[in-house]
Coordinates of C-alpha atoms in Angstrom, one line a residue:
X125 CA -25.1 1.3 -14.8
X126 CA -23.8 0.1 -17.9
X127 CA -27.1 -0.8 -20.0
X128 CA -26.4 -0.5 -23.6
X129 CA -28.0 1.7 -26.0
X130 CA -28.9 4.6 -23.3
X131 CA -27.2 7.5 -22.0
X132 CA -25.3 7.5 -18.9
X133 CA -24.1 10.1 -16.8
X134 CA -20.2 9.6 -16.2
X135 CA -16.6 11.2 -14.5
X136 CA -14.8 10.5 -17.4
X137 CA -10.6 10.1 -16.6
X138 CA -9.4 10.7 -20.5
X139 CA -5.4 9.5 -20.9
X140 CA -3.2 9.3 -23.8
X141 CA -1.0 6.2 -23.1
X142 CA 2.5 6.2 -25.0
X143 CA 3.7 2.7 -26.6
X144 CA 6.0 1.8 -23.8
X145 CA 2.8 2.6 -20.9
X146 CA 3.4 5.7 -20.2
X147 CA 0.7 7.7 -19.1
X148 CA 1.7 10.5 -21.1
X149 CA -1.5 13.1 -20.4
X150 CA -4.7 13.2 -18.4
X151 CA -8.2 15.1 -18.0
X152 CA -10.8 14.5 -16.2
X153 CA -14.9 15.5 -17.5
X154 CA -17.9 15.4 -16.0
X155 CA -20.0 13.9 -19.4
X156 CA -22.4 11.7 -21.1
X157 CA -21.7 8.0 -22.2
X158 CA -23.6 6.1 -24.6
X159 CA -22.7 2.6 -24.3
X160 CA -22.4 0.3 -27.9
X161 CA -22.4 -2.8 -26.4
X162 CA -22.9 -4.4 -23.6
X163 CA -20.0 -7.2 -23.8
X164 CA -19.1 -10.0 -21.3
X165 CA -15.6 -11.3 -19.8
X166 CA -15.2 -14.7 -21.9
X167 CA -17.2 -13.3 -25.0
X168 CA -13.8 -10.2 -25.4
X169 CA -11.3 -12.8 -24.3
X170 CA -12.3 -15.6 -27.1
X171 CA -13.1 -12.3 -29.4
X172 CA -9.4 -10.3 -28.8
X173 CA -7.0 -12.8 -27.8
X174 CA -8.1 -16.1 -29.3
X175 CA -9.2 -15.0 -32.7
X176 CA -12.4 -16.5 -32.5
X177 CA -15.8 -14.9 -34.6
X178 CA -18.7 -12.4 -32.6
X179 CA -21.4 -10.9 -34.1
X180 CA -21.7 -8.2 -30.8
X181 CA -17.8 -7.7 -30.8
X182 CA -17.2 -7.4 -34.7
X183 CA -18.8 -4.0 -35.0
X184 CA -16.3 -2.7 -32.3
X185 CA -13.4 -4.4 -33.7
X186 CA -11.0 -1.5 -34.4
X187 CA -12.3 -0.3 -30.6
X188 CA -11.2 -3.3 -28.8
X189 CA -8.0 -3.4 -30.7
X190 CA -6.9 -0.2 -29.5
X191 CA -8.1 -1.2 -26.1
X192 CA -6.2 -4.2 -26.6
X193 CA -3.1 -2.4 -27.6
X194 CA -3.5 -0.2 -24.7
X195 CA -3.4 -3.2 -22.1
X196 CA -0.5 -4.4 -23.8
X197 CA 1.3 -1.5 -23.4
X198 CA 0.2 -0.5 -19.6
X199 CA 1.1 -4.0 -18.8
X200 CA 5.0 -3.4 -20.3
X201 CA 5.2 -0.8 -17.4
X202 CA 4.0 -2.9 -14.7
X203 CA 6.6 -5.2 -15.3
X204 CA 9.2 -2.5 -15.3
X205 CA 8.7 -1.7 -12.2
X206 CA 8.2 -4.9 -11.0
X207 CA 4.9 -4.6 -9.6
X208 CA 3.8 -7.6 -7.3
X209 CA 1.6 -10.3 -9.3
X210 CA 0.3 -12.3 -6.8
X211 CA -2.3 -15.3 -8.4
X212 CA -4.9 -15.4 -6.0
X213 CA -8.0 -17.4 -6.6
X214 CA -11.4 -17.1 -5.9
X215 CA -13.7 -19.2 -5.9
X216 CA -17.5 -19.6 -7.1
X217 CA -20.0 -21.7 -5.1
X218 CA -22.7 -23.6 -7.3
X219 CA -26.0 -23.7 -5.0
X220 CA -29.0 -26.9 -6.5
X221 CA -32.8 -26.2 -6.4
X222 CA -32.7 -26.8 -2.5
X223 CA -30.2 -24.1 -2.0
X224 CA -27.3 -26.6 -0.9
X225 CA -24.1 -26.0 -2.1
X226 CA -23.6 -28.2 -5.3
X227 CA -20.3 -27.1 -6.3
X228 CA -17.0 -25.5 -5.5
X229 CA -14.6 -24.1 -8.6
X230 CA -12.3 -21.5 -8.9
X231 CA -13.2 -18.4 -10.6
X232 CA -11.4 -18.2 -14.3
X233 CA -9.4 -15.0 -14.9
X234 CA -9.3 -14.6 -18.6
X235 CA -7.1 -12.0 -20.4
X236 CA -10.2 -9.6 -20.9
X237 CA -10.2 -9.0 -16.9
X238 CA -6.7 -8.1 -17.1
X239 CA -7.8 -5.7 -20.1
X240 CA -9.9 -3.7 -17.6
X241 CA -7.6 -4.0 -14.4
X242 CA -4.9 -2.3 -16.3
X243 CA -6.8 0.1 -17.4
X244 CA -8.4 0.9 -14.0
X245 CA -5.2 0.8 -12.3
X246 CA -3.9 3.7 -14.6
X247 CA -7.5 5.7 -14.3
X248 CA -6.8 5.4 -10.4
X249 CA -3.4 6.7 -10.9
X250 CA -4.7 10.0 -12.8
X251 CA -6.8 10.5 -10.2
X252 CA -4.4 10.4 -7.3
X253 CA -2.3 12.8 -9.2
X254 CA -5.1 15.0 -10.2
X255 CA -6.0 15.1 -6.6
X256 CA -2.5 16.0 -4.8
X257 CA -1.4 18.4 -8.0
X258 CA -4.4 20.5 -6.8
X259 CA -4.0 19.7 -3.0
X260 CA -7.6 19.1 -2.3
X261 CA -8.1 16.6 0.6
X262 CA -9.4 13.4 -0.6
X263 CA -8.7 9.2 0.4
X264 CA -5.9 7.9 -1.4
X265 CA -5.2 4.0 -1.2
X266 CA -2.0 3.7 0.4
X267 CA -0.1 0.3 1.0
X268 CA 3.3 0.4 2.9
X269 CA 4.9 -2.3 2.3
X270 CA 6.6 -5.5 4.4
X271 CA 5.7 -6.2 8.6
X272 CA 8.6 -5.2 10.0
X273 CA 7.7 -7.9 12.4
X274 CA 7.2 -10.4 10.0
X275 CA 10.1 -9.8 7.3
X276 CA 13.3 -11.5 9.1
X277 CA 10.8 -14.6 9.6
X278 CA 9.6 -14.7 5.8
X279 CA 13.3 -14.0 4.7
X280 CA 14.2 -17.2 6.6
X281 CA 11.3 -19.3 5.3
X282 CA 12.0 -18.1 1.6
X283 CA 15.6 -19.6 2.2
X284 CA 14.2 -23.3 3.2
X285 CA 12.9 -23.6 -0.6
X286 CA 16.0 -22.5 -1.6
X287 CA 14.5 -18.4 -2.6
X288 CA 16.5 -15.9 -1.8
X289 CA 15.3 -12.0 -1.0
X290 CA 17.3 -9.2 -0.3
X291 CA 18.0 -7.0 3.0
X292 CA 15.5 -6.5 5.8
X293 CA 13.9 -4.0 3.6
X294 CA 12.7 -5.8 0.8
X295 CA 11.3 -3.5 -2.3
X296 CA 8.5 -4.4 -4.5
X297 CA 11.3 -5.8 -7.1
X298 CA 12.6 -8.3 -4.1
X299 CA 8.9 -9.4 -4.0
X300 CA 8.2 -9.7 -7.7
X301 CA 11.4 -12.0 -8.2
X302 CA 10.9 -13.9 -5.7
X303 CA 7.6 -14.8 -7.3
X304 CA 8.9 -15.5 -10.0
X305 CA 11.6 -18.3 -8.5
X306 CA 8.4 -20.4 -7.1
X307 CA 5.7 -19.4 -9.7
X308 CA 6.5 -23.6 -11.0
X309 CA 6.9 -24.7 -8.2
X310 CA 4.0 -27.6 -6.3
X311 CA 3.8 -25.5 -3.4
X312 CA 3.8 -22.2 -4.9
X313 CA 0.3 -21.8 -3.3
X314 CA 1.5 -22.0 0.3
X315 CA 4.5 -20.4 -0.4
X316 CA 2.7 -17.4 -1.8
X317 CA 0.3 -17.2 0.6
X318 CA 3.1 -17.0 3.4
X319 CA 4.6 -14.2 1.0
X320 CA 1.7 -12.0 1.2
X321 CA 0.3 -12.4 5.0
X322 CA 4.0 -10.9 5.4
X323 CA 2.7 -7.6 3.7
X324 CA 1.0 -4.9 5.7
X325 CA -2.8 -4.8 4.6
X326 CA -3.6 -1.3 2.5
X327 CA -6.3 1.0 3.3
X328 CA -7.4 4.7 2.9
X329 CA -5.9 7.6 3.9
X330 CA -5.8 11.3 2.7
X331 CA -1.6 10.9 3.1
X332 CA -0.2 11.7 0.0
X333 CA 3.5 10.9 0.3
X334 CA 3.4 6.4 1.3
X335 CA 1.7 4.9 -2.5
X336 CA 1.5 1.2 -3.3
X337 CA 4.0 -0.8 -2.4
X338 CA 2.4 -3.8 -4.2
X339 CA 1.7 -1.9 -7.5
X340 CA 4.9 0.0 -7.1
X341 CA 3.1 2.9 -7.3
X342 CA 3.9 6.8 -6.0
X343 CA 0.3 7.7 -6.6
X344 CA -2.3 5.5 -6.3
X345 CA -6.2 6.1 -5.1
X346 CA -9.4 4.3 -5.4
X347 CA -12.0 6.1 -8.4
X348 CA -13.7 3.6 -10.7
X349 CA -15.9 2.0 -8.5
X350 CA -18.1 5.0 -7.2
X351 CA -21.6 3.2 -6.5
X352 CA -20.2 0.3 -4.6
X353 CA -16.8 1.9 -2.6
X354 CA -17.6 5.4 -0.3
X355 CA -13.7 6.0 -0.5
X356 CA -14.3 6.3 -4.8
X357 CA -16.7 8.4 -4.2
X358 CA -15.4 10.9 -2.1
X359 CA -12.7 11.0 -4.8
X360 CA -15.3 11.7 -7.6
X361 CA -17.0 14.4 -5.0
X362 CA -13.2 16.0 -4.8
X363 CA -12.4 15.8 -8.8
X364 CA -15.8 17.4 -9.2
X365 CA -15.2 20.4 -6.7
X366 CA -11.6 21.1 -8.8
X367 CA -13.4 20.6 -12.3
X368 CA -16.4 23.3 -11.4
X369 CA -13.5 25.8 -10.0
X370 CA -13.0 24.7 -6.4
X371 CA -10.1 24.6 -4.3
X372 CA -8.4 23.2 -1.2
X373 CA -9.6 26.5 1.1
X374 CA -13.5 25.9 -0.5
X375 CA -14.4 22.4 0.1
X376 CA -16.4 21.1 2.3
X377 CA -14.2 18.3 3.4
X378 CA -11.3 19.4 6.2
X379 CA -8.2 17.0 6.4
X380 CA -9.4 16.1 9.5
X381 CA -12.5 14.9 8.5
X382 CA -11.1 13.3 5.6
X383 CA -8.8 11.3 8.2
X384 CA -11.8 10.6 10.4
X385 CA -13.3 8.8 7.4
X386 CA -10.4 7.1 5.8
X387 CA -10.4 5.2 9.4
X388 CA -13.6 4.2 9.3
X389 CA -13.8 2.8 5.9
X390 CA -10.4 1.1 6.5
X391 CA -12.2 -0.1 9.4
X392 CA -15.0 -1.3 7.4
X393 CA -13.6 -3.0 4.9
X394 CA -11.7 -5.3 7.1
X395 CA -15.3 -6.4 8.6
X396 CA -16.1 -7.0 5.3
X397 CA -13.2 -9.0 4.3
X398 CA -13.5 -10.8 7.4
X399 CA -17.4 -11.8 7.2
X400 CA -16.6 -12.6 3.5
X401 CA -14.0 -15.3 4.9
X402 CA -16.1 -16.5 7.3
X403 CA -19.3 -17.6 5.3
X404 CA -17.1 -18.9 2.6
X405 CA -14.8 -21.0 5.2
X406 CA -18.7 -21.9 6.3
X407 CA -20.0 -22.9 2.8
X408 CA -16.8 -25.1 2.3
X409 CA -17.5 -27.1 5.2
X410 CA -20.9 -27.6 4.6
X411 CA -19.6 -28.5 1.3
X412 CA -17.1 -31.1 2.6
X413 CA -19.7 -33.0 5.0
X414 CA -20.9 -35.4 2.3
X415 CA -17.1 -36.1 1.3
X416 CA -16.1 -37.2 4.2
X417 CA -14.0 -40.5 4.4
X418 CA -12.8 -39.8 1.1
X419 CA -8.8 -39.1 0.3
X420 CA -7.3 -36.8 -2.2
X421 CA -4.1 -36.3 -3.2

């Protein structure tokens, strides 16, 4: 969708971000985009942040600056609001020419993938508020926050490593420093992995009043991903209806059925989570069979 060189048709979510990350205004367009470059991960990250030479970045030098600029200051108001930062890692299997699994590694996050998650966390913010400004049923991505079940237990185990977090009502700011206690720490995997299975799981829903708890966002919905994630593209199909003159009493979606469906793909993206584990936890194993006997540390 993103070949270089031709024109593409796009929803286009246009912001003007203030030095401190403010999102200061917004418009949304239906347009054209005709992509420059088509430029990778690694290639921006050595390019931007590490000062090293490009011939496909250097004509879009003064465009990736501002970009860069922009991250820099979106990423100034996630930490003052203490949005959670958890460091999960994925991993990437290596398959040989007998399609066995070679190799196991974790997938490298550079600084250019942070570029584009800021900037697609405050696109999806625009749209949530575009959306319930002009009351038109549509999936937002809602995440509330702590188990209740679970948060007197986590409390308890935080204190064991010496981490304390406030009340039985911990806010995102009581997650964030908590973080930031163990983030040297050896076990700071398994401690951060307790931290998060203590979360409720987010998922879709047209209810425009719960937000992120993990982003520490009011406003929060799913719209730069529409040819890979229905609920994105239900709120491009809702964006559209306002932008050609629409409203809430027009479209074609009730609240109901907008209900119905952020059920199902909360539904269905928990199957998908859930298959994802299992063929990885699969692969591993296979993985692990010729290591056997061995000892790590």
């Amino acid at each position: 969708s993103l070949n270089p060189k031709v024109d593409r048709l796009v929803m286009v979510c246009e912001m003007q971000v203030g030095a401190g990350g403010a999102i200061n205004q917004y418009q949304f367009h239906e347009a054209v985009i005709h992509s420059h470059a088509r430029l990778i991960y690694d290639q921006v990250s050595a390019f931007l942040f590490d000062g090293k030479e490009d011939a496909d970045c250097e004509p879009l030098r003064h465009h990736l600056q501002s970009l860069k600029f922009v991250y820099q200051a979106l990423a100034k108001a996630r930490k003052r609001r203490h949005a959670i930062e958890f460091d999960t890692r994925e991993v990437v299997f290596e398959y040989n020419d007998q399609r066995k699994i070679e190799d196991i590694h974790p997938y490298a996050r550079n600084e250019a993938h942070l570029v584009i998650e800021e900037c697609m966390i405050a696109a999806n913010v625009c749209a949530a508020r575009f959306l319930k400004k002009n009351k038109v049923p549509a999936l937002y991505r809602i995440h509330e926050g702590p188990n209740p079940d679970k948060v007197q237990g986590l409390i308890e185990f935080l204190s064991a490593y010496g981490v304390r977090m406030q009340g039985l009502t911990p806010k995102p700011k009581d997650y964030a420093d908590a973080l930031e206690q163990i983030r040297e720490r050896p076990e700071f995997d398994m401690i951060q992995t307790v931290m998060l299975r203590s979360l409720l799981q987010a998922s879709y829903s047209p209810d425009t009043e719960t937000g992120h708890f993990g982003l520490a966002l009011d406003d929060y919905a799913h719209f730069t991903s529409p040819i890979r994630r229905y609920p994105d593209l239900l709120v491009h199909r809702a964006i559209r209806h306002v932008l050609r003159g629409g409203n809430r009493d027009n479209y074609s979606y009730s609240l109901d059925a907008m209900t119905a469906l952020g059920e199902s793909c909360s539904r269905f993206e928990r199957r998908a989570d859930e298959a994802t584990r299992d063929a990885a936890d699969w692969l591993k194993c296979e993985f692990l069979q010729k290591h056997v006997g061995n000892e790590y540390d």
